[in-house]
PDB file of C-alpha atoms and ligand atoms in Angstrom:
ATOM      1  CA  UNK A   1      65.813 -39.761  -4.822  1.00  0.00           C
ATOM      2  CA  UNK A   2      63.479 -42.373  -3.391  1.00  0.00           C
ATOM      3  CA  UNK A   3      62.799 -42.295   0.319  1.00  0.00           C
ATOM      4  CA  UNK A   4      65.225 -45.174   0.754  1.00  0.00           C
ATOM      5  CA  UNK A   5      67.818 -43.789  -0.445  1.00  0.00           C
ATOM      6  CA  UNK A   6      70.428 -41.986   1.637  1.00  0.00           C
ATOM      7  CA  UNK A   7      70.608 -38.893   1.342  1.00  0.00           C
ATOM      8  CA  UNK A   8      74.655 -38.592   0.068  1.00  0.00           C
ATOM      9  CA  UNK A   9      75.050 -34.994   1.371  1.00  0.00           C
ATOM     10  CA  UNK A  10      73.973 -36.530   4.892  1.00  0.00           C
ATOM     11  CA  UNK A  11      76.485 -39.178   4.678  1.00  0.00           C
ATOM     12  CA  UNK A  12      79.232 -37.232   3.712  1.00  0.00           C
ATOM     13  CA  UNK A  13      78.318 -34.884   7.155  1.00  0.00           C
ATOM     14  CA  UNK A  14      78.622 -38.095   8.662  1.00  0.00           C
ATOM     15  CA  UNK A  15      81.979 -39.099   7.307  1.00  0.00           C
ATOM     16  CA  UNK A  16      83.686 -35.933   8.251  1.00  0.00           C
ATOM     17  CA  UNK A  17      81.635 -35.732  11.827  1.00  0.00           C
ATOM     18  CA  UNK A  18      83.615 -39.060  12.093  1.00  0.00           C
ATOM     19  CA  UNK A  19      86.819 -38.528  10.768  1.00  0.00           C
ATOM     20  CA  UNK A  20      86.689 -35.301  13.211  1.00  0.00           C
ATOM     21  CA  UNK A  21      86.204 -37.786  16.245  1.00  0.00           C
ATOM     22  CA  UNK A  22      88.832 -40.319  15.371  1.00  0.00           C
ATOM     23  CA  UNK A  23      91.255 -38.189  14.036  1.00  0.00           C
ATOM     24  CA  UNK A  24      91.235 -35.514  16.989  1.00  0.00           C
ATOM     25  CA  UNK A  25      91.680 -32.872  14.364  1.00  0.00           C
ATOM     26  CA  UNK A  26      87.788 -30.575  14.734  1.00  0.00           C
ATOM     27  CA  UNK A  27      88.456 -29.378  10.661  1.00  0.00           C
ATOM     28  CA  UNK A  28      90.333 -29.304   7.804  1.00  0.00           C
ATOM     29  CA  UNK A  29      92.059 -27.280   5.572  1.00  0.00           C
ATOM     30  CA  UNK A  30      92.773 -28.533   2.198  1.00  0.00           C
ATOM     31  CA  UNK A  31      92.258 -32.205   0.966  1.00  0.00           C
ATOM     32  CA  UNK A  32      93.890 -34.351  -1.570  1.00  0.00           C
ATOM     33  CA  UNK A  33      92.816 -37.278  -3.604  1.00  0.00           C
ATOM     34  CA  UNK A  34      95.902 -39.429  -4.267  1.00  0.00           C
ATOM     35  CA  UNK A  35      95.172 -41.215  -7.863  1.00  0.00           C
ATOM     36  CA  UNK A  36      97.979 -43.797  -9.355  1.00  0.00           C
ATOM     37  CA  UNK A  37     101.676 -42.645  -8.947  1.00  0.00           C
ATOM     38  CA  UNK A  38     100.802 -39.774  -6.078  1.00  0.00           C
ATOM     39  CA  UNK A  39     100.889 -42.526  -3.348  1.00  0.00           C
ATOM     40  CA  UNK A  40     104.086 -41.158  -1.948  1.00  0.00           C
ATOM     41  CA  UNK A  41     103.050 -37.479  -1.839  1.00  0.00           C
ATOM     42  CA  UNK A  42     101.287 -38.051   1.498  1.00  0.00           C
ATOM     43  CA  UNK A  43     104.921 -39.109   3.349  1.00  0.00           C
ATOM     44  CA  UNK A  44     106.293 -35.635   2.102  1.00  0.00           C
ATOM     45  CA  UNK A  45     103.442 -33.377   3.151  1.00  0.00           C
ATOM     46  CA  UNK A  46     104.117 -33.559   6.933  1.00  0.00           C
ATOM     47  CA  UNK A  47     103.696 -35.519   9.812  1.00  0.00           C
ATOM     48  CA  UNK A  48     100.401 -37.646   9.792  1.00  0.00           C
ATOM     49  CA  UNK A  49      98.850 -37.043  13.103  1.00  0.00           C
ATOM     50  CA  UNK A  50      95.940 -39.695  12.154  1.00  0.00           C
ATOM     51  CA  UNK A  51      95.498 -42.417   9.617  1.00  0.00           C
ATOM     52  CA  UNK A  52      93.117 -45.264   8.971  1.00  0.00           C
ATOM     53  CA  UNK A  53      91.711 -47.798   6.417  1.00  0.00           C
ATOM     54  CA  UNK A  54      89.049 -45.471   4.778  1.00  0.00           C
ATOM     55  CA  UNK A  55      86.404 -48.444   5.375  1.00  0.00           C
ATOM     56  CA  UNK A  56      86.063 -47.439   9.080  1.00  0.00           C
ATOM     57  CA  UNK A  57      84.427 -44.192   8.047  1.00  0.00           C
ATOM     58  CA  UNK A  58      80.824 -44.560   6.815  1.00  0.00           C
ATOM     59  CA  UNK A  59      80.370 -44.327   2.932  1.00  0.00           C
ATOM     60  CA  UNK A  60      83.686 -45.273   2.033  1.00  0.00           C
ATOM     61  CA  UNK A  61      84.461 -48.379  -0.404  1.00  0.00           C
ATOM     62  CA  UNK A  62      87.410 -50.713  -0.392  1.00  0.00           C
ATOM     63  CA  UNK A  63      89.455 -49.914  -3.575  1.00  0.00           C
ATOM     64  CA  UNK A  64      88.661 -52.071  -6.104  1.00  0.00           C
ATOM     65  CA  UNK A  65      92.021 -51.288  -8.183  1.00  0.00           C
ATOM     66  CA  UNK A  66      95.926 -52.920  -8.037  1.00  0.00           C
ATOM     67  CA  UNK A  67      97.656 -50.279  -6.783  1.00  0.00           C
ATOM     68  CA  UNK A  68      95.265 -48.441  -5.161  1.00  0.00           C
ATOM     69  CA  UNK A  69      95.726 -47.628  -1.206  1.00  0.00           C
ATOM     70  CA  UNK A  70      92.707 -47.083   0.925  1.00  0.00           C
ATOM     71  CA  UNK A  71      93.901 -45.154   3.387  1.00  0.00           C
ATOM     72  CA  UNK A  72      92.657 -41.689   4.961  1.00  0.00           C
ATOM     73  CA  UNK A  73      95.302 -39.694   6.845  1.00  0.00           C
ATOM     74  CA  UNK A  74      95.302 -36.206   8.450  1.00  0.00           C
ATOM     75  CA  UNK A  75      98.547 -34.415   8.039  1.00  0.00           C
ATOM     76  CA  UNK A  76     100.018 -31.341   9.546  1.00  0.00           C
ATOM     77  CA  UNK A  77     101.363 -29.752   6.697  1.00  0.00           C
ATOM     78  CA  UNK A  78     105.241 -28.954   7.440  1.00  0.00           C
ATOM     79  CA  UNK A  79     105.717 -25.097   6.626  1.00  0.00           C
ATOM     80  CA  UNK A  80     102.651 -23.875   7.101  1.00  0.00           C
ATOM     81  CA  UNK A  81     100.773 -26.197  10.158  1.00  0.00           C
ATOM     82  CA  UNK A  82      97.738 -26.536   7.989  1.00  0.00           C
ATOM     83  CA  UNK A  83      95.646 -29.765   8.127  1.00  0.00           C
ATOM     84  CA  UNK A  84      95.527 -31.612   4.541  1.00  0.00           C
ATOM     85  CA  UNK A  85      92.998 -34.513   4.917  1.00  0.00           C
ATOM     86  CA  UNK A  86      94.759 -37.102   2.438  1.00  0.00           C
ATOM     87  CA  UNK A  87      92.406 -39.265   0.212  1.00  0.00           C
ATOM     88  CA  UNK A  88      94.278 -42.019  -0.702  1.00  0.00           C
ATOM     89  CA  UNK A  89      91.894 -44.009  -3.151  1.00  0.00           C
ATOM     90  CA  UNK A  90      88.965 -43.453  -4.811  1.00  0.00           C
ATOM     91  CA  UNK A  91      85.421 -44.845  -5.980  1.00  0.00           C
ATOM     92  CA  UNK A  92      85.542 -45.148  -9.859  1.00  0.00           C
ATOM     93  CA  UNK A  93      82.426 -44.279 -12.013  1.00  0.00           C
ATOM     94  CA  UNK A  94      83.592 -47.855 -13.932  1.00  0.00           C
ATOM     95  CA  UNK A  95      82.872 -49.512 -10.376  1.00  0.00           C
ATOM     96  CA  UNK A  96      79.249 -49.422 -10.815  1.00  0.00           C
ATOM     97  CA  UNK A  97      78.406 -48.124  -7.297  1.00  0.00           C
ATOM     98  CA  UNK A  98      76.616 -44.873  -9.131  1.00  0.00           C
ATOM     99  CA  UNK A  99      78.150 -40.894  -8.693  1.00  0.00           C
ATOM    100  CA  UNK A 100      77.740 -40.685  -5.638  1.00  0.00           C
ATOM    101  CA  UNK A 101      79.712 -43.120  -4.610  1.00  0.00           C
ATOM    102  CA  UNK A 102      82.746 -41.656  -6.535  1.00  0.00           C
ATOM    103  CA  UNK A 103      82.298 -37.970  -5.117  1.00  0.00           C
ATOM    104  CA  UNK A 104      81.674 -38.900  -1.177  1.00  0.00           C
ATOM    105  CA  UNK A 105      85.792 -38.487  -0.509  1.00  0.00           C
ATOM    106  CA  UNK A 106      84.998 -35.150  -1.901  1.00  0.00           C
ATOM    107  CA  UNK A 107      82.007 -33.952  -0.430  1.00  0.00           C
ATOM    108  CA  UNK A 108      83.519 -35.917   2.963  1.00  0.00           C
ATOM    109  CA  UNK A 109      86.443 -33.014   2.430  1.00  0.00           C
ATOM    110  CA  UNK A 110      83.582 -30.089   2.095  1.00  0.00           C
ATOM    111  CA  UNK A 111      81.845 -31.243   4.947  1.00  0.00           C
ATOM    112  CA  UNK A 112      85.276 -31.767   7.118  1.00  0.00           C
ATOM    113  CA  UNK A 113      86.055 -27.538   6.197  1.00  0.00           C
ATOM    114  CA  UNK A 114      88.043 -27.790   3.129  1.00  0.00           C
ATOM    115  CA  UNK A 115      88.112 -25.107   1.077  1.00  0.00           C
ATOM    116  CA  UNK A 116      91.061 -26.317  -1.744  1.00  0.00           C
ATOM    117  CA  UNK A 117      91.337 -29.779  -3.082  1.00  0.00           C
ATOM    118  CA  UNK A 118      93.812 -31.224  -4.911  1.00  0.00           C
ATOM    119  CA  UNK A 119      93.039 -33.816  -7.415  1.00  0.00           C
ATOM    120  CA  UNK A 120      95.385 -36.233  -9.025  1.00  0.00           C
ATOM    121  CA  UNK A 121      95.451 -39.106 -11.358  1.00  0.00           C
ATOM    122  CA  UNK A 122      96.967 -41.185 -13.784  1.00  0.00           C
ATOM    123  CA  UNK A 123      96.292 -40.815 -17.443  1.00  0.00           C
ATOM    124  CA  UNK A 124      97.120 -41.267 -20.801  1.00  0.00           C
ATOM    125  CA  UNK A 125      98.660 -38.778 -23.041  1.00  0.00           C
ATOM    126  CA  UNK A 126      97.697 -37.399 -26.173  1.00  0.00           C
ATOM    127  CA  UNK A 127     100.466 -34.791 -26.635  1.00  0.00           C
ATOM    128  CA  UNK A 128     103.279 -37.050 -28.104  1.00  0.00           C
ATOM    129  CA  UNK A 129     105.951 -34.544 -26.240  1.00  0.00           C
ATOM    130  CA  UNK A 130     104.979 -35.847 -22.741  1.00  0.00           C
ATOM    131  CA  UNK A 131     106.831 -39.074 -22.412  1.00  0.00           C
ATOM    132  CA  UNK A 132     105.517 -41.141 -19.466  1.00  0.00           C
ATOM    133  CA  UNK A 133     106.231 -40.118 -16.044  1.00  0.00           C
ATOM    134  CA  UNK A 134     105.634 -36.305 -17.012  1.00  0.00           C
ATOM    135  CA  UNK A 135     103.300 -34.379 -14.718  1.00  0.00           C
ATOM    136  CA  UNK A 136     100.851 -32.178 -16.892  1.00  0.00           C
ATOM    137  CA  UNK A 137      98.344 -28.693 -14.795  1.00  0.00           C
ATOM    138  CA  UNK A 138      94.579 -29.594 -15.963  1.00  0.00           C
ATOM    139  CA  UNK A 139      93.653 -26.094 -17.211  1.00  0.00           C
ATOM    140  CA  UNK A 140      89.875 -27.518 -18.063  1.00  0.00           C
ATOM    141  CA  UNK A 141      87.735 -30.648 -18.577  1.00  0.00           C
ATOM    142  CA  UNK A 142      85.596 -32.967 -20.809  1.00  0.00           C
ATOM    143  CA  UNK A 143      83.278 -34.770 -19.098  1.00  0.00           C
ATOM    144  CA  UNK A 144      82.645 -37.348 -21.177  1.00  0.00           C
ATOM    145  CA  UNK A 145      81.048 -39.710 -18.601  1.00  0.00           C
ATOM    146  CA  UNK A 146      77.473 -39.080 -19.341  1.00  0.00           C
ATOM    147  CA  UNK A 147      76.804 -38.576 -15.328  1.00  0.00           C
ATOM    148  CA  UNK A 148      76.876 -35.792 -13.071  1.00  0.00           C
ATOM    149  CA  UNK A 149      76.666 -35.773  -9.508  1.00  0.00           C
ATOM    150  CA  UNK A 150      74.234 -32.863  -8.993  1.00  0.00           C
ATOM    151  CA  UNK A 151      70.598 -33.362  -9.528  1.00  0.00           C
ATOM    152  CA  UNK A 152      67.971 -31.174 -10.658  1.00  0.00           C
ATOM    153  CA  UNK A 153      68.168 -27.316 -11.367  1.00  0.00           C
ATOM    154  CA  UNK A 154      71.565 -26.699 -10.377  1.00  0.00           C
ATOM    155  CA  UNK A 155      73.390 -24.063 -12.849  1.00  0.00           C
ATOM    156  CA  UNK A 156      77.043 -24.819 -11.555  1.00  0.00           C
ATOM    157  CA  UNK A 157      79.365 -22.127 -13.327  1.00  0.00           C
ATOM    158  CA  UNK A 158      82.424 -24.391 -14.584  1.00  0.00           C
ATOM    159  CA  UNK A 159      84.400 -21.519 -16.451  1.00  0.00           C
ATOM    160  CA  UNK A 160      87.513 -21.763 -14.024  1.00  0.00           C
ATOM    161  CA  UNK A 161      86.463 -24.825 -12.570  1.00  0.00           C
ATOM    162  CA  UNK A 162      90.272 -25.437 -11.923  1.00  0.00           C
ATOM    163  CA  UNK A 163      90.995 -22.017 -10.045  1.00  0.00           C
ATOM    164  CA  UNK A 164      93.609 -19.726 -12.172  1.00  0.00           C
ATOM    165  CA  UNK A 165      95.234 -19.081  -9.119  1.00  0.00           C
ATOM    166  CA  UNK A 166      96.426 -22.306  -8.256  1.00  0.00           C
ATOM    167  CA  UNK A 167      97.514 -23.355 -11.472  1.00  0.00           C
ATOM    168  CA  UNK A 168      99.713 -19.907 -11.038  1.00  0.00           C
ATOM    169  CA  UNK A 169     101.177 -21.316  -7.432  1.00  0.00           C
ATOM    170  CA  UNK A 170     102.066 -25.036  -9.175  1.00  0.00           C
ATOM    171  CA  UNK A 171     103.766 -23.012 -12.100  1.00  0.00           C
ATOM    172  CA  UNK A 172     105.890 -21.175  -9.202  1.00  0.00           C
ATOM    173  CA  UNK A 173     107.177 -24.392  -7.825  1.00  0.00           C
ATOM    174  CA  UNK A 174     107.844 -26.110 -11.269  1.00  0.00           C
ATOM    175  CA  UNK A 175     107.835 -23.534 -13.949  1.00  0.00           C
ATOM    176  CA  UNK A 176     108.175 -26.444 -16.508  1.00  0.00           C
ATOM    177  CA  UNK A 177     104.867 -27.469 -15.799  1.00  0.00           C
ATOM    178  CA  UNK A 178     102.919 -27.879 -19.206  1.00  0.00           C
ATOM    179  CA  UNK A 179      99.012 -27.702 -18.851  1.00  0.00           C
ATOM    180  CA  UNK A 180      96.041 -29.857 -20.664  1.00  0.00           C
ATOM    181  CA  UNK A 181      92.880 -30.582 -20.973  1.00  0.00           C
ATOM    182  CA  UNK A 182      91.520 -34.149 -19.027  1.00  0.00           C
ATOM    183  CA  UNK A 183      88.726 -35.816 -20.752  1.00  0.00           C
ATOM    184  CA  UNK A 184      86.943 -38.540 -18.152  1.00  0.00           C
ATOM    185  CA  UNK A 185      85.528 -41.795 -20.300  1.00  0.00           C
ATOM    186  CA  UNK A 186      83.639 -44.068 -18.439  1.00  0.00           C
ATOM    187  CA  UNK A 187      86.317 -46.912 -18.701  1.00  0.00           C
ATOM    188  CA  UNK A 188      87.050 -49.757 -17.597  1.00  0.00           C
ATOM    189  CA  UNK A 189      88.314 -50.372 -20.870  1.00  0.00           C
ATOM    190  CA  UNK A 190      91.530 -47.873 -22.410  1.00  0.00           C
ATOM    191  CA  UNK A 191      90.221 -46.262 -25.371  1.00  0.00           C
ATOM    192  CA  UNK A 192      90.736 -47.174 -28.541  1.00  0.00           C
ATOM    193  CA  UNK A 193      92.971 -45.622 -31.254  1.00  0.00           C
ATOM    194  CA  UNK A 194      89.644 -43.423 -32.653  1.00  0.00           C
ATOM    195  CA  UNK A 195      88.529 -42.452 -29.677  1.00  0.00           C
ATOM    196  CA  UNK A 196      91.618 -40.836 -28.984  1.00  0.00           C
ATOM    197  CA  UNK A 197      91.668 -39.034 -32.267  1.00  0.00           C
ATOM    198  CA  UNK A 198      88.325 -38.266 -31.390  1.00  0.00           C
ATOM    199  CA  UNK A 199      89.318 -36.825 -27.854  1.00  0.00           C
ATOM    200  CA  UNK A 200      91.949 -34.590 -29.359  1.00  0.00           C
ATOM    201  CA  UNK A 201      89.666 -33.590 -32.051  1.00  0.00           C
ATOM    202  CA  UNK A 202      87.136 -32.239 -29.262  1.00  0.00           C
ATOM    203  CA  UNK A 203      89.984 -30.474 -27.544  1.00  0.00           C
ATOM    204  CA  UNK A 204      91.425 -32.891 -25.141  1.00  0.00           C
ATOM    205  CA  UNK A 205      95.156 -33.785 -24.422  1.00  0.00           C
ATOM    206  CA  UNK A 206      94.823 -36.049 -21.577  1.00  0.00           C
ATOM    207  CA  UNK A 207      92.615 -38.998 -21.187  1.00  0.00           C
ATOM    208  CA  UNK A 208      91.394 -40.845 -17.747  1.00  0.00           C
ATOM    209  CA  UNK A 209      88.721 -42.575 -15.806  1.00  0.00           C
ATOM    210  CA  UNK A 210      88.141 -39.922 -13.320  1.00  0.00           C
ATOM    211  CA  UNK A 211      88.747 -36.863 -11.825  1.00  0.00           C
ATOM    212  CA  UNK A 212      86.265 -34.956 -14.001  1.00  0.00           C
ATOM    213  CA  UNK A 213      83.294 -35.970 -11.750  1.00  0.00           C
ATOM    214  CA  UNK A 214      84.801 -34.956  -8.217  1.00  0.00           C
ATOM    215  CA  UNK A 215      85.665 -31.448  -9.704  1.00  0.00           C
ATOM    216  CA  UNK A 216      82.017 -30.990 -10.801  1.00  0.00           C
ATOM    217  CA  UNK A 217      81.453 -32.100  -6.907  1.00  0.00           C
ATOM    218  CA  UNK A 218      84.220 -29.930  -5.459  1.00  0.00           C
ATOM    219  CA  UNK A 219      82.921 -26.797  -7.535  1.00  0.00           C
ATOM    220  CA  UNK A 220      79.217 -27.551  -6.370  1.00  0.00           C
ATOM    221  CA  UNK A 221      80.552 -27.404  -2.467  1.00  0.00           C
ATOM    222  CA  UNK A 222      82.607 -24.080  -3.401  1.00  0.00           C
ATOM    223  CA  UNK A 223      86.196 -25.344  -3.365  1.00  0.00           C
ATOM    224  CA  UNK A 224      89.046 -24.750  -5.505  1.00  0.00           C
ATOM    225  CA  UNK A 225      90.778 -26.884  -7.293  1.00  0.00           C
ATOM    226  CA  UNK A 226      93.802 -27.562  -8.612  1.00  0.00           C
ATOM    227  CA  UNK A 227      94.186 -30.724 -10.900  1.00  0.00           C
ATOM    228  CA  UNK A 228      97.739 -32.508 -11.475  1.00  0.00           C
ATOM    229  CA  UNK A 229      97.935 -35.669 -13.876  1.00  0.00           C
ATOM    230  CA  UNK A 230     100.435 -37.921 -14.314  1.00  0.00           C
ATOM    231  CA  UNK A 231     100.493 -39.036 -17.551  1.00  0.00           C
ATOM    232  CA  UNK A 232     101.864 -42.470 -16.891  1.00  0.00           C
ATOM    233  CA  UNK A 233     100.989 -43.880 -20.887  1.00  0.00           C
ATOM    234  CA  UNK A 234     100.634 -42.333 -24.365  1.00  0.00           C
ATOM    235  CA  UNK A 235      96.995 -42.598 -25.172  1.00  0.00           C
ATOM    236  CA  UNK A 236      96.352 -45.225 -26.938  1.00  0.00           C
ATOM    237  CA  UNK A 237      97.393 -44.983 -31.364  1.00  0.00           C
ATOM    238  CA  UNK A 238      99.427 -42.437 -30.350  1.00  0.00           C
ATOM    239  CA  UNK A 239     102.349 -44.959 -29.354  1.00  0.00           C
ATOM    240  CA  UNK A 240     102.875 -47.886 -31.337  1.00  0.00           C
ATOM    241  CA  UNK A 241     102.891 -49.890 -27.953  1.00  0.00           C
ATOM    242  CA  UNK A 242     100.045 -51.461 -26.318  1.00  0.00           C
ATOM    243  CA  UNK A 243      98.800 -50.245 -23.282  1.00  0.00           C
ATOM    244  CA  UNK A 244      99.344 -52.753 -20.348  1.00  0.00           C
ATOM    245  CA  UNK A 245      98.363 -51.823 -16.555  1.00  0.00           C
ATOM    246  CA  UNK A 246     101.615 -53.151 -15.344  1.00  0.00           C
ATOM    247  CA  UNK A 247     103.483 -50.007 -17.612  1.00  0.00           C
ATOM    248  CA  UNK A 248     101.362 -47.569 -15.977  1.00  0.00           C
ATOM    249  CA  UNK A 249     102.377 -48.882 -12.626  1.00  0.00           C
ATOM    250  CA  UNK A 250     105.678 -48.586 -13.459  1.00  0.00           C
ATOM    251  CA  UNK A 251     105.470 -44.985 -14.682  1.00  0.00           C
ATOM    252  CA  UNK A 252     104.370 -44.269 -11.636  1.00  0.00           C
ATOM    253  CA  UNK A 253     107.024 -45.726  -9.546  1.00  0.00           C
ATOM    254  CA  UNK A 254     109.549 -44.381 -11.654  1.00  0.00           C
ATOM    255  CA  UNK A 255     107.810 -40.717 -11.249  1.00  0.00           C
ATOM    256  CA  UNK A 256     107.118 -40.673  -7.798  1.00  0.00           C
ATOM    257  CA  UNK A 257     109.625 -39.236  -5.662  1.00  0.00           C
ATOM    258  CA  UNK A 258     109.719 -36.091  -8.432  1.00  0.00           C
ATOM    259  CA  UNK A 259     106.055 -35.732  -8.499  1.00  0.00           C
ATOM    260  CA  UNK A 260     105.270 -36.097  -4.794  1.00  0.00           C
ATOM    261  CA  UNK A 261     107.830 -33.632  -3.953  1.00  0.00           C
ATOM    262  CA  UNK A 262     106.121 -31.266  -6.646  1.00  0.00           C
ATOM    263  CA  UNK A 263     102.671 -32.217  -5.211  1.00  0.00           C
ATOM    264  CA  UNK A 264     104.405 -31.249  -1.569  1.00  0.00           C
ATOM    265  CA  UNK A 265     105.552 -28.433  -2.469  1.00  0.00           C
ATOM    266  CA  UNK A 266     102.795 -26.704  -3.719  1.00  0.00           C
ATOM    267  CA  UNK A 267     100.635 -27.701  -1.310  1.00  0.00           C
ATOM    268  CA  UNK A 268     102.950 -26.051   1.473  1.00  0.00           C
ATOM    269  CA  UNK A 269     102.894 -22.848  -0.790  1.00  0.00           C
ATOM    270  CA  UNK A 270      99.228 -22.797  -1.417  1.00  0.00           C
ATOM    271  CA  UNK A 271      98.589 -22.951   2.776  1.00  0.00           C
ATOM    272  CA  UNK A 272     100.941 -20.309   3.341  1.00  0.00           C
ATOM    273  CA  UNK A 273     103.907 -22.175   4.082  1.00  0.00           C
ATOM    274  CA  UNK A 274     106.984 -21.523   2.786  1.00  0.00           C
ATOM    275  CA  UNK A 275     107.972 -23.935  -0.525  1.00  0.00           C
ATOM    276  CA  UNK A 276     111.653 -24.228   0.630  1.00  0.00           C
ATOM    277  CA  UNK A 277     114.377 -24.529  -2.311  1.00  0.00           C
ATOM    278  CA  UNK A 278     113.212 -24.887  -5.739  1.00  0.00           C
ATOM    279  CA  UNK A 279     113.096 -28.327  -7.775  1.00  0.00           C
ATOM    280  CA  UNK A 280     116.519 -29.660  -7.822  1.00  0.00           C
ATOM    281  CA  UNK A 281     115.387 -31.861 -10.834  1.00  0.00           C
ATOM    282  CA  UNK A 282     112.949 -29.811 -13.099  1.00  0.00           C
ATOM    283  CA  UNK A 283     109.677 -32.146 -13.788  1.00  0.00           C
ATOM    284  CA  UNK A 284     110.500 -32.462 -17.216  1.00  0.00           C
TER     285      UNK A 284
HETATM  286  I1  LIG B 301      96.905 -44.602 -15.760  1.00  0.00           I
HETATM  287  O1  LIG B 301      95.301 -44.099 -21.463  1.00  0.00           O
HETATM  288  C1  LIG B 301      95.659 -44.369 -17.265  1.00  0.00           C
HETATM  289  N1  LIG B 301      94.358 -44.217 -17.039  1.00  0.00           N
HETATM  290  N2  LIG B 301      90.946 -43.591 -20.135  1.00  0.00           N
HETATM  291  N3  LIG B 301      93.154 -43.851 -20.800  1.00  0.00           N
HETATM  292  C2  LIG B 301      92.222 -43.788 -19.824  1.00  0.00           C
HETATM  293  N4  LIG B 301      92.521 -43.905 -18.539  1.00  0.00           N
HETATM  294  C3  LIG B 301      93.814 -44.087 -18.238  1.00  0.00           C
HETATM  295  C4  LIG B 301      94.821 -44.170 -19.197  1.00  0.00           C
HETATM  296  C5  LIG B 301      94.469 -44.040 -20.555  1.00  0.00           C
HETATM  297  N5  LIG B 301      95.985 -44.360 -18.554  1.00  0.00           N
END
């Protein structure tokens, strides 16, 4: 790091120190990031006590994607009265802003006293079995990025980077709930028909443009975390179809009051709340 550079662990103290202020709320429980579909999760959670564009608190970006809300909320959760601070966009590596840019929601969530996060995301599929709109556990990871956000000698055990324990407590709530392995390319671009086969043959069944780098960042700070994607396409050769953004947008409508209330759910049973009646509708 050159002496001009800020120091991103600084900022991120400074993010939560204001999110603290404005949001009258001194720390936080759990946060989530909302990726595409998972927008109408936050609604379900609890009653938002606090919300605001994310661009009033320092280090935060305006999204960059259709579809994409940049809003930060702090929620009481309904059950159990914990506070979930609620990510709403992110920073993608494809944006060009560099790593740290696309971790500072989740070291903003370390520094603000969260000790779970819950990732989510769009993706493509590779398993042919999960039709579009089917939520899928991430059991592990590929980072296929070529970036990391720690620097220097920093040994970060990965082996459960996505904590065993939560996986069990989303299982509970949905015990349809198929798990996979998310492999993060740098995008912007889908991949191509070979680099899917090329995904699978290295062990992945979902593929996406993020996710992979915030758990790295999450794990570094000592969180858990559970991942949940939405596979909203069929990687790409696997379908016949062409992948088009406005599909995935629809997926995600389509999916969104089922997933939310799965996403809800859980997150009311992993703070201690009580998860209320099981799924009506199972996931798939
Ligand atoms: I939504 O098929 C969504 N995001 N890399 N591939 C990659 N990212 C995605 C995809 C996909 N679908």
């Amino acid at each position: 790091m050159t002496d001009s550079a800020p120091d991103p662990y600084l900022l991120a103290r400074d993010a939560a120190a204001a999110i603290a202020e404005a949001s009258g709320t001194a720390s936080h429980d759990l946060a989530l990031v909302l990726g595409s579909g998972w927008a109408g999760a936050a609604d379900l959670l609890g009653e938002t006590v606090w919300q605001a564009d994310a661009t009033t608190i320092p280090g935060f970006r305006p999204p960059s994607v259709a579809g994409h809300v940049g809003t930060l909320r702090s929620v009481r959760v309904e059950g159990s009265g914990a506070r979930a601070l609620v990510l709403g966009a992110r920073t993608h590596f494809y944006e060009g802003a560099g790593v740290d840019a696309v971790v500072h929601g989740v070291r903003t969530a370390a520094a603000a006293g969260a000790r779970t996060l819950v990732l989510t995301n769009g993706c493509g599929g590779i398993d042919p079995s999960w039709a579009p709109g089917t939520p899928v556990l991430i059991s592990d990871q590929i980072n296929f990025t070529g970036a990391t956000p720690l620097v220097g000698a920093n040994f970060v055990d990965l082996t459960d980077l996505y904590t065993p324990a939560l996986r069990d407590i989303a299982r509970e709530i949905d015990p349809g709930l198929d798990e996979g392995v998310y492999m993060q390319f740098q995008g912007p671009t889908y991949e191509t028909p070979a680099e899917v086969r090329m995904a699978r043959t290295m062990g992945a069944t979902l593929v996406g443009m993020s996710t992979a780098l915030e758990a790295i960042a999450a794990r570094e700070a000592g969180l858990d975390v559970l991942g949940i994607s939405l596979v909203t396409n069929l990687a790409a050769g696997i379908s016949a179809q062409a992948l088009s953004h406005q599909e995935v947008l629809e997926a995600g409508r389509d999916a969104g009051p089922r997933i939310s209330d799965l996403l809800a759910r859980t997150v009311r049973r992993i703070t201690g709340g009580d998860a209320a009646a099981p799924l009506t509708e199972p996931t798939r």
